[in-house]
Amino acid sequence: MDSSPHRVGDVMTRAAVAVGRKALFKDIVERMEQWQVSALPVLEGDGRVIGVVSEADLLPKEEFRNSDPDRSTQLRRLPDLAKAGAVCAEELMSMPAVTVHADATLAEAARIMALRHVKRLPVVSSEGVLEGVVSRGDLLKVFLRPDNELADEIRRDIVDVLFPAPIEPIHVMVTDGVATLTGRVAESARVDLATRLVRGVEGVVGVDCRLTAADAV
């Protein structure tokens, strides 16, 4: 059985939609609408990602369409005002692009998204060439893993390794992503370790560890 996906390359969308630096404003909007995405990588001719155009980059054109901002607003919103007058991708894009590599863990990708306040990340090679795109939804795919698959992985990779000779048989049950462990073992220290390791299994929502230990006071 395959182990759970731990890398961006396991869940990313490989058929990534992108635009060139000369792509026009309307073409960008139409492509976002067609593919139902909130951002598009901007590529150089060789496929290198040089920036990203997001919905946030496009909105200033509508926001400032009929407004005459005062000097304070002009100074504070200078980048947005520049984008309000932009007509192509190279004038609209945010750069440098926030990207990730295919061998990054899902946790690393999620952390980048949270810190940089983005919903999608271009996945690039070591040369910066686009390989795919990973979205928040892609990172959540691990929670669709079947309960029996999670239980098999927990039993095989954690329980059988930590407790090869339990005092009483250890039972692993997963229901709606929540893993429950019952049984009796020798060492309490390994119970805490088992709980941490099970919580780290991709797709596990919660852990109810009911293991008891012979050395517990």
mmCIF file of C-alpha atoms in Angstrom:
data_model
loop_
_atom_site.group_PDB
_atom_site.id
_atom_site.type_symbol
_atom_site.label_atom_id
_atom_site.label_comp_id
_atom_site.label_asym_id
_atom_site.label_seq_id
_atom_site.Cartn_x
_atom_site.Cartn_y
_atom_site.Cartn_z
ATOM 1 C CA MET A 1 0.000 0.000 0.000
ATOM 2 C CA ASP A 2 1.241 3.494 -0.799
ATOM 3 C CA SER A 3 2.030 5.659 2.193
ATOM 4 C CA SER A 4 0.172 8.906 2.634
ATOM 5 C CA PRO A 5 1.260 11.886 0.522
ATOM 6 C CA HIS A 6 3.700 14.102 2.354
ATOM 7 C CA ARG A 7 4.962 16.220 -0.540
ATOM 8 C CA VAL A 8 3.542 18.985 -2.676
ATOM 9 C CA GLY A 9 4.248 16.935 -5.800
ATOM 10 C CA ASP A 10 1.727 14.321 -4.626
ATOM 11 C CA VAL A 11 -1.242 16.694 -4.587
ATOM 12 C CA MET A 12 -0.424 19.572 -6.944
ATOM 13 C CA THR A 13 -2.237 20.235 -10.216
ATOM 14 C CA ARG A 14 0.271 19.600 -13.000
ATOM 15 C CA ALA A 15 -1.748 21.104 -15.858
ATOM 16 C CA ALA A 16 -1.199 24.626 -14.553
ATOM 17 C CA VAL A 17 -2.822 27.613 -16.238
ATOM 18 C CA ALA A 18 -0.481 30.559 -16.740
ATOM 19 C CA VAL A 19 -0.035 33.726 -18.800
ATOM 20 C CA GLY A 20 2.850 35.508 -20.465
ATOM 21 C CA ARG A 21 4.102 38.894 -19.320
ATOM 22 C CA LYS A 22 2.341 40.668 -22.222
ATOM 23 C CA ALA A 23 -1.078 39.116 -21.537
ATOM 24 C CA LEU A 24 -3.761 41.818 -21.546
ATOM 25 C CA PHE A 25 -5.968 42.691 -18.570
ATOM 26 C CA LYS A 26 -9.174 41.369 -20.137
ATOM 27 C CA ASP A 27 -7.498 38.146 -21.246
ATOM 28 C CA ILE A 28 -6.294 37.563 -17.679
ATOM 29 C CA VAL A 29 -9.793 38.060 -16.259
ATOM 30 C CA GLU A 30 -11.290 35.765 -18.890
ATOM 31 C CA ARG A 31 -8.755 33.030 -18.149
ATOM 32 C CA MET A 32 -9.394 33.253 -14.407
ATOM 33 C CA GLU A 33 -13.124 32.956 -15.040
ATOM 34 C CA GLN A 34 -12.706 30.082 -17.484
ATOM 35 C CA TRP A 35 -10.514 28.019 -15.176
ATOM 36 C CA GLN A 36 -12.103 29.152 -11.895
ATOM 37 C CA VAL A 37 -8.801 30.237 -10.325
ATOM 38 C CA SER A 38 -7.963 33.268 -8.216
ATOM 39 C CA ALA A 39 -4.389 33.765 -9.436
ATOM 40 C CA LEU A 40 -2.196 33.005 -12.454
ATOM 41 C CA PRO A 41 1.580 32.575 -12.679
ATOM 42 C CA VAL A 42 3.284 34.908 -15.149
ATOM 43 C CA LEU A 43 5.954 33.212 -17.260
ATOM 44 C CA GLU A 44 8.987 34.219 -19.241
ATOM 45 C CA GLY A 45 9.418 32.572 -22.639
ATOM 46 C CA ASP A 46 11.385 29.643 -21.180
ATOM 47 C CA GLY A 47 8.658 28.836 -18.664
ATOM 48 C CA ARG A 48 10.271 30.505 -15.651
ATOM 49 C CA VAL A 49 7.853 32.042 -13.172
ATOM 50 C CA ILE A 50 8.579 35.761 -12.847
ATOM 51 C CA GLY A 51 5.474 36.852 -10.963
ATOM 52 C CA VAL A 52 1.844 36.143 -10.122
ATOM 53 C CA VAL A 53 -1.311 38.048 -11.044
ATOM 54 C CA SER A 54 -4.092 37.600 -8.509
ATOM 55 C CA GLU A 55 -7.595 38.950 -8.132
ATOM 56 C CA ALA A 56 -6.177 41.415 -5.604
ATOM 57 C CA ASP A 57 -3.888 42.803 -8.326
ATOM 58 C CA LEU A 58 -6.854 43.327 -10.661
ATOM 59 C CA LEU A 59 -9.321 44.921 -8.241
ATOM 60 C CA PRO A 60 -7.683 48.402 -8.023
ATOM 61 C CA LYS A 61 -8.822 49.111 -11.598
ATOM 62 C CA GLU A 62 -12.435 48.839 -10.438
ATOM 63 C CA GLU A 63 -11.855 50.459 -7.042
ATOM 64 C CA PHE A 64 -10.300 53.618 -8.490
ATOM 65 C CA ARG A 65 -12.344 53.732 -11.707
ATOM 66 C CA ASN A 66 -14.328 56.861 -10.833
ATOM 67 C CA SER A 67 -12.478 58.085 -7.756
ATOM 68 C CA ASP A 68 -10.143 61.014 -7.254
ATOM 69 C CA PRO A 69 -8.062 60.012 -4.226
ATOM 70 C CA ASP A 70 -6.591 62.724 -2.019
ATOM 71 C CA ARG A 71 -2.834 63.130 -1.622
ATOM 72 C CA SER A 72 -2.725 61.028 1.539
ATOM 73 C CA THR A 73 -4.443 58.133 -0.209
ATOM 74 C CA GLN A 74 -2.205 58.521 -3.239
ATOM 75 C CA LEU A 75 0.925 58.206 -1.105
ATOM 76 C CA ARG A 76 -0.484 55.317 0.930
ATOM 77 C CA ARG A 77 -1.898 53.383 -2.044
ATOM 78 C CA LEU A 78 0.736 54.189 -4.660
ATOM 79 C CA PRO A 79 1.257 50.550 -5.762
ATOM 80 C CA ASP A 80 -2.508 50.014 -6.087
ATOM 81 C CA LEU A 81 -2.926 53.227 -8.066
ATOM 82 C CA ALA A 82 -0.209 52.070 -10.445
ATOM 83 C CA LYS A 83 -2.053 48.788 -10.944
ATOM 84 C CA ALA A 84 -5.301 50.661 -11.549
ATOM 85 C CA GLY A 85 -3.738 52.032 -14.730
ATOM 86 C CA ALA A 86 -2.073 48.770 -15.762
ATOM 87 C CA VAL A 87 -3.095 47.008 -18.975
ATOM 88 C CA CYS A 88 -0.936 43.866 -19.071
ATOM 89 C CA ALA A 89 0.449 41.158 -16.806
ATOM 90 C CA GLU A 90 3.931 42.589 -16.332
ATOM 91 C CA GLU A 91 2.387 45.835 -15.011
ATOM 92 C CA LEU A 92 -0.091 44.003 -12.767
ATOM 93 C CA MET A 93 1.899 41.116 -11.347
ATOM 94 C CA SER A 94 3.255 40.834 -7.849
ATOM 95 C CA MET A 95 6.923 39.932 -7.853
ATOM 96 C CA PRO A 96 8.988 38.113 -6.980
ATOM 97 C CA ALA A 97 6.482 35.272 -7.088
ATOM 98 C CA VAL A 98 5.864 33.298 -3.904
ATOM 99 C CA THR A 99 6.614 29.732 -5.001
ATOM 100 C CA VAL A 100 7.266 26.266 -3.601
ATOM 101 C CA HIS A 101 9.144 23.162 -4.776
ATOM 102 C CA ALA A 102 7.495 19.813 -5.455
ATOM 103 C CA ASP A 103 9.511 18.105 -2.707
ATOM 104 C CA ALA A 104 8.304 20.525 -0.012
ATOM 105 C CA THR A 105 6.079 18.981 2.638
ATOM 106 C CA LEU A 106 2.393 19.822 2.774
ATOM 107 C CA ALA A 107 2.990 21.510 6.118
ATOM 108 C CA GLU A 108 5.663 23.735 4.576
ATOM 109 C CA ALA A 109 3.329 24.744 1.744
ATOM 110 C CA ALA A 110 0.505 25.470 4.175
ATOM 111 C CA ARG A 111 2.844 27.619 6.285
ATOM 112 C CA ILE A 112 3.933 29.651 3.245
ATOM 113 C CA MET A 113 0.314 30.239 2.241
ATOM 114 C CA ALA A 114 -0.600 31.390 5.737
ATOM 115 C CA LEU A 115 2.386 33.688 6.172
ATOM 116 C CA ARG A 116 2.141 35.241 2.707
ATOM 117 C CA HIS A 117 -1.682 35.376 2.631
ATOM 118 C CA VAL A 118 -2.013 33.542 -0.683
ATOM 119 C CA LYS A 119 -4.440 30.830 -1.788
ATOM 120 C CA ARG A 120 -2.305 29.227 -4.505
ATOM 121 C CA LEU A 121 1.408 28.613 -5.004
ATOM 122 C CA PRO A 122 3.215 27.979 -8.287
ATOM 123 C CA VAL A 123 5.324 24.843 -7.994
ATOM 124 C CA VAL A 124 8.702 25.377 -9.641
ATOM 125 C CA SER A 125 11.840 23.413 -10.421
ATOM 126 C CA SER A 126 15.281 24.356 -9.115
ATOM 127 C CA GLU A 127 15.623 26.576 -12.215
ATOM 128 C CA GLY A 128 12.333 28.336 -11.470
ATOM 129 C CA VAL A 129 10.425 26.640 -14.305
ATOM 130 C CA LEU A 130 6.712 26.062 -13.672
ATOM 131 C CA GLU A 131 5.834 22.430 -12.873
ATOM 132 C CA GLY A 132 2.344 22.867 -11.475
ATOM 133 C CA VAL A 133 0.216 24.748 -8.962
ATOM 134 C CA VAL A 134 -0.839 23.790 -5.454
ATOM 135 C CA SER A 135 -3.911 25.329 -3.828
ATOM 136 C CA ARG A 136 -5.418 25.285 -0.366
ATOM 137 C CA GLY A 137 -7.917 22.745 -1.663
ATOM 138 C CA ASP A 138 -5.086 20.486 -2.830
ATOM 139 C CA LEU A 139 -3.566 20.496 0.652
ATOM 140 C CA LEU A 140 -6.908 19.400 2.088
ATOM 141 C CA LYS A 141 -7.136 16.340 -0.175
ATOM 142 C CA VAL A 142 -5.352 14.239 2.439
ATOM 143 C CA PHE A 143 -8.452 14.477 4.632
ATOM 144 C CA LEU A 144 -10.373 12.496 2.006
ATOM 145 C CA ARG A 145 -8.328 9.360 2.711
ATOM 146 C CA PRO A 146 -10.531 6.392 3.704
ATOM 147 C CA ASP A 147 -10.662 5.513 7.392
ATOM 148 C CA ASN A 148 -9.487 1.949 6.766
ATOM 149 C CA GLU A 149 -6.427 3.237 4.878
ATOM 150 C CA LEU A 150 -5.528 5.493 7.801
ATOM 151 C CA ALA A 151 -6.015 2.639 10.281
ATOM 152 C CA ASP A 152 -3.767 0.338 8.229
ATOM 153 C CA GLU A 153 -1.014 2.965 8.094
ATOM 154 C CA ILE A 154 -1.213 3.696 11.823
ATOM 155 C CA ARG A 155 -1.073 -0.001 12.648
ATOM 156 C CA ARG A 156 1.764 -0.795 10.235
ATOM 157 C CA ASP A 157 4.009 2.274 10.629
ATOM 158 C CA ILE A 158 3.428 3.240 14.248
ATOM 159 C CA VAL A 159 1.782 0.624 16.458
ATOM 160 C CA ASP A 160 3.685 -2.419 15.173
ATOM 161 C CA VAL A 161 6.975 -0.503 15.381
ATOM 162 C CA LEU A 162 6.525 1.041 18.831
ATOM 163 C CA PHE A 163 4.765 -1.905 20.448
ATOM 164 C CA PRO A 164 6.022 -5.166 18.909
ATOM 165 C CA ALA A 165 5.060 -7.140 22.063
ATOM 166 C CA PRO A 166 2.154 -5.400 23.859
ATOM 167 C CA ILE A 167 0.824 -6.748 27.139
ATOM 168 C CA GLU A 168 -2.652 -6.781 25.611
ATOM 169 C CA PRO A 169 -3.520 -6.552 21.902
ATOM 170 C CA ILE A 170 -3.678 -2.999 20.552
ATOM 171 C CA HIS A 171 -6.740 -2.135 18.529
ATOM 172 C CA VAL A 172 -6.749 0.735 16.035
ATOM 173 C CA MET A 173 -10.028 2.178 14.810
ATOM 174 C CA VAL A 174 -10.523 5.269 12.668
ATOM 175 C CA THR A 175 -13.939 6.883 12.320
ATOM 176 C CA ASP A 176 -14.415 10.075 10.279
ATOM 177 C CA GLY A 177 -10.684 10.684 10.499
ATOM 178 C CA VAL A 178 -10.484 10.332 14.298
ATOM 179 C CA ALA A 179 -8.089 7.567 15.352
ATOM 180 C CA THR A 180 -8.803 5.591 18.533
ATOM 181 C CA LEU A 181 -6.141 3.337 20.063
ATOM 182 C CA THR A 182 -6.932 0.851 22.846
ATOM 183 C CA GLY A 183 -4.803 -1.763 24.583
ATOM 184 C CA ARG A 184 -2.150 -2.183 27.268
ATOM 185 C CA VAL A 185 1.594 -1.685 26.838
ATOM 186 C CA ALA A 186 4.698 -1.728 28.983
ATOM 187 C CA GLU A 187 6.011 1.838 28.811
ATOM 188 C CA SER A 188 4.010 5.034 29.323
ATOM 189 C CA ALA A 189 6.636 7.111 27.477
ATOM 190 C CA ARG A 190 5.812 5.286 24.260
ATOM 191 C CA VAL A 191 2.126 6.055 24.685
ATOM 192 C CA ASP A 192 2.815 9.802 24.433
ATOM 193 C CA LEU A 193 5.083 9.202 21.438
ATOM 194 C CA ALA A 194 2.417 7.110 19.724
ATOM 195 C CA THR A 195 -0.132 9.886 20.192
ATOM 196 C CA ARG A 196 2.185 12.457 18.586
ATOM 197 C CA LEU A 197 3.031 10.181 15.672
ATOM 198 C CA VAL A 198 -0.600 9.276 14.964
ATOM 199 C CA ARG A 199 -1.552 12.953 15.030
ATOM 200 C CA GLY A 200 1.092 13.534 12.356
ATOM 201 C CA VAL A 201 -0.357 11.004 9.911
ATOM 202 C CA GLU A 202 -1.654 12.799 6.829
ATOM 203 C CA GLY A 203 -5.460 12.773 6.931
ATOM 204 C CA VAL A 204 -5.924 12.174 10.651
ATOM 205 C CA VAL A 205 -8.340 14.703 12.138
ATOM 206 C CA GLY A 206 -7.920 13.821 15.811
ATOM 207 C CA VAL A 207 -6.532 11.174 18.181
ATOM 208 C CA ASP A 208 -8.255 9.422 21.082
ATOM 209 C CA CYS A 209 -5.447 7.444 22.708
ATOM 210 C CA ARG A 210 -6.790 5.056 25.339
ATOM 211 C CA LEU A 211 -3.625 2.982 25.715
ATOM 212 C CA THR A 212 -2.685 2.122 29.287
ATOM 213 C CA ALA A 213 0.841 1.364 30.505
ATOM 214 C CA ALA A 214 2.091 -1.116 33.070
ATOM 215 C CA ASP A 215 4.650 1.343 34.460
ATOM 216 C CA ALA A 216 2.088 4.127 34.988
ATOM 217 C CA VAL A 217 1.712 5.221 38.608
#
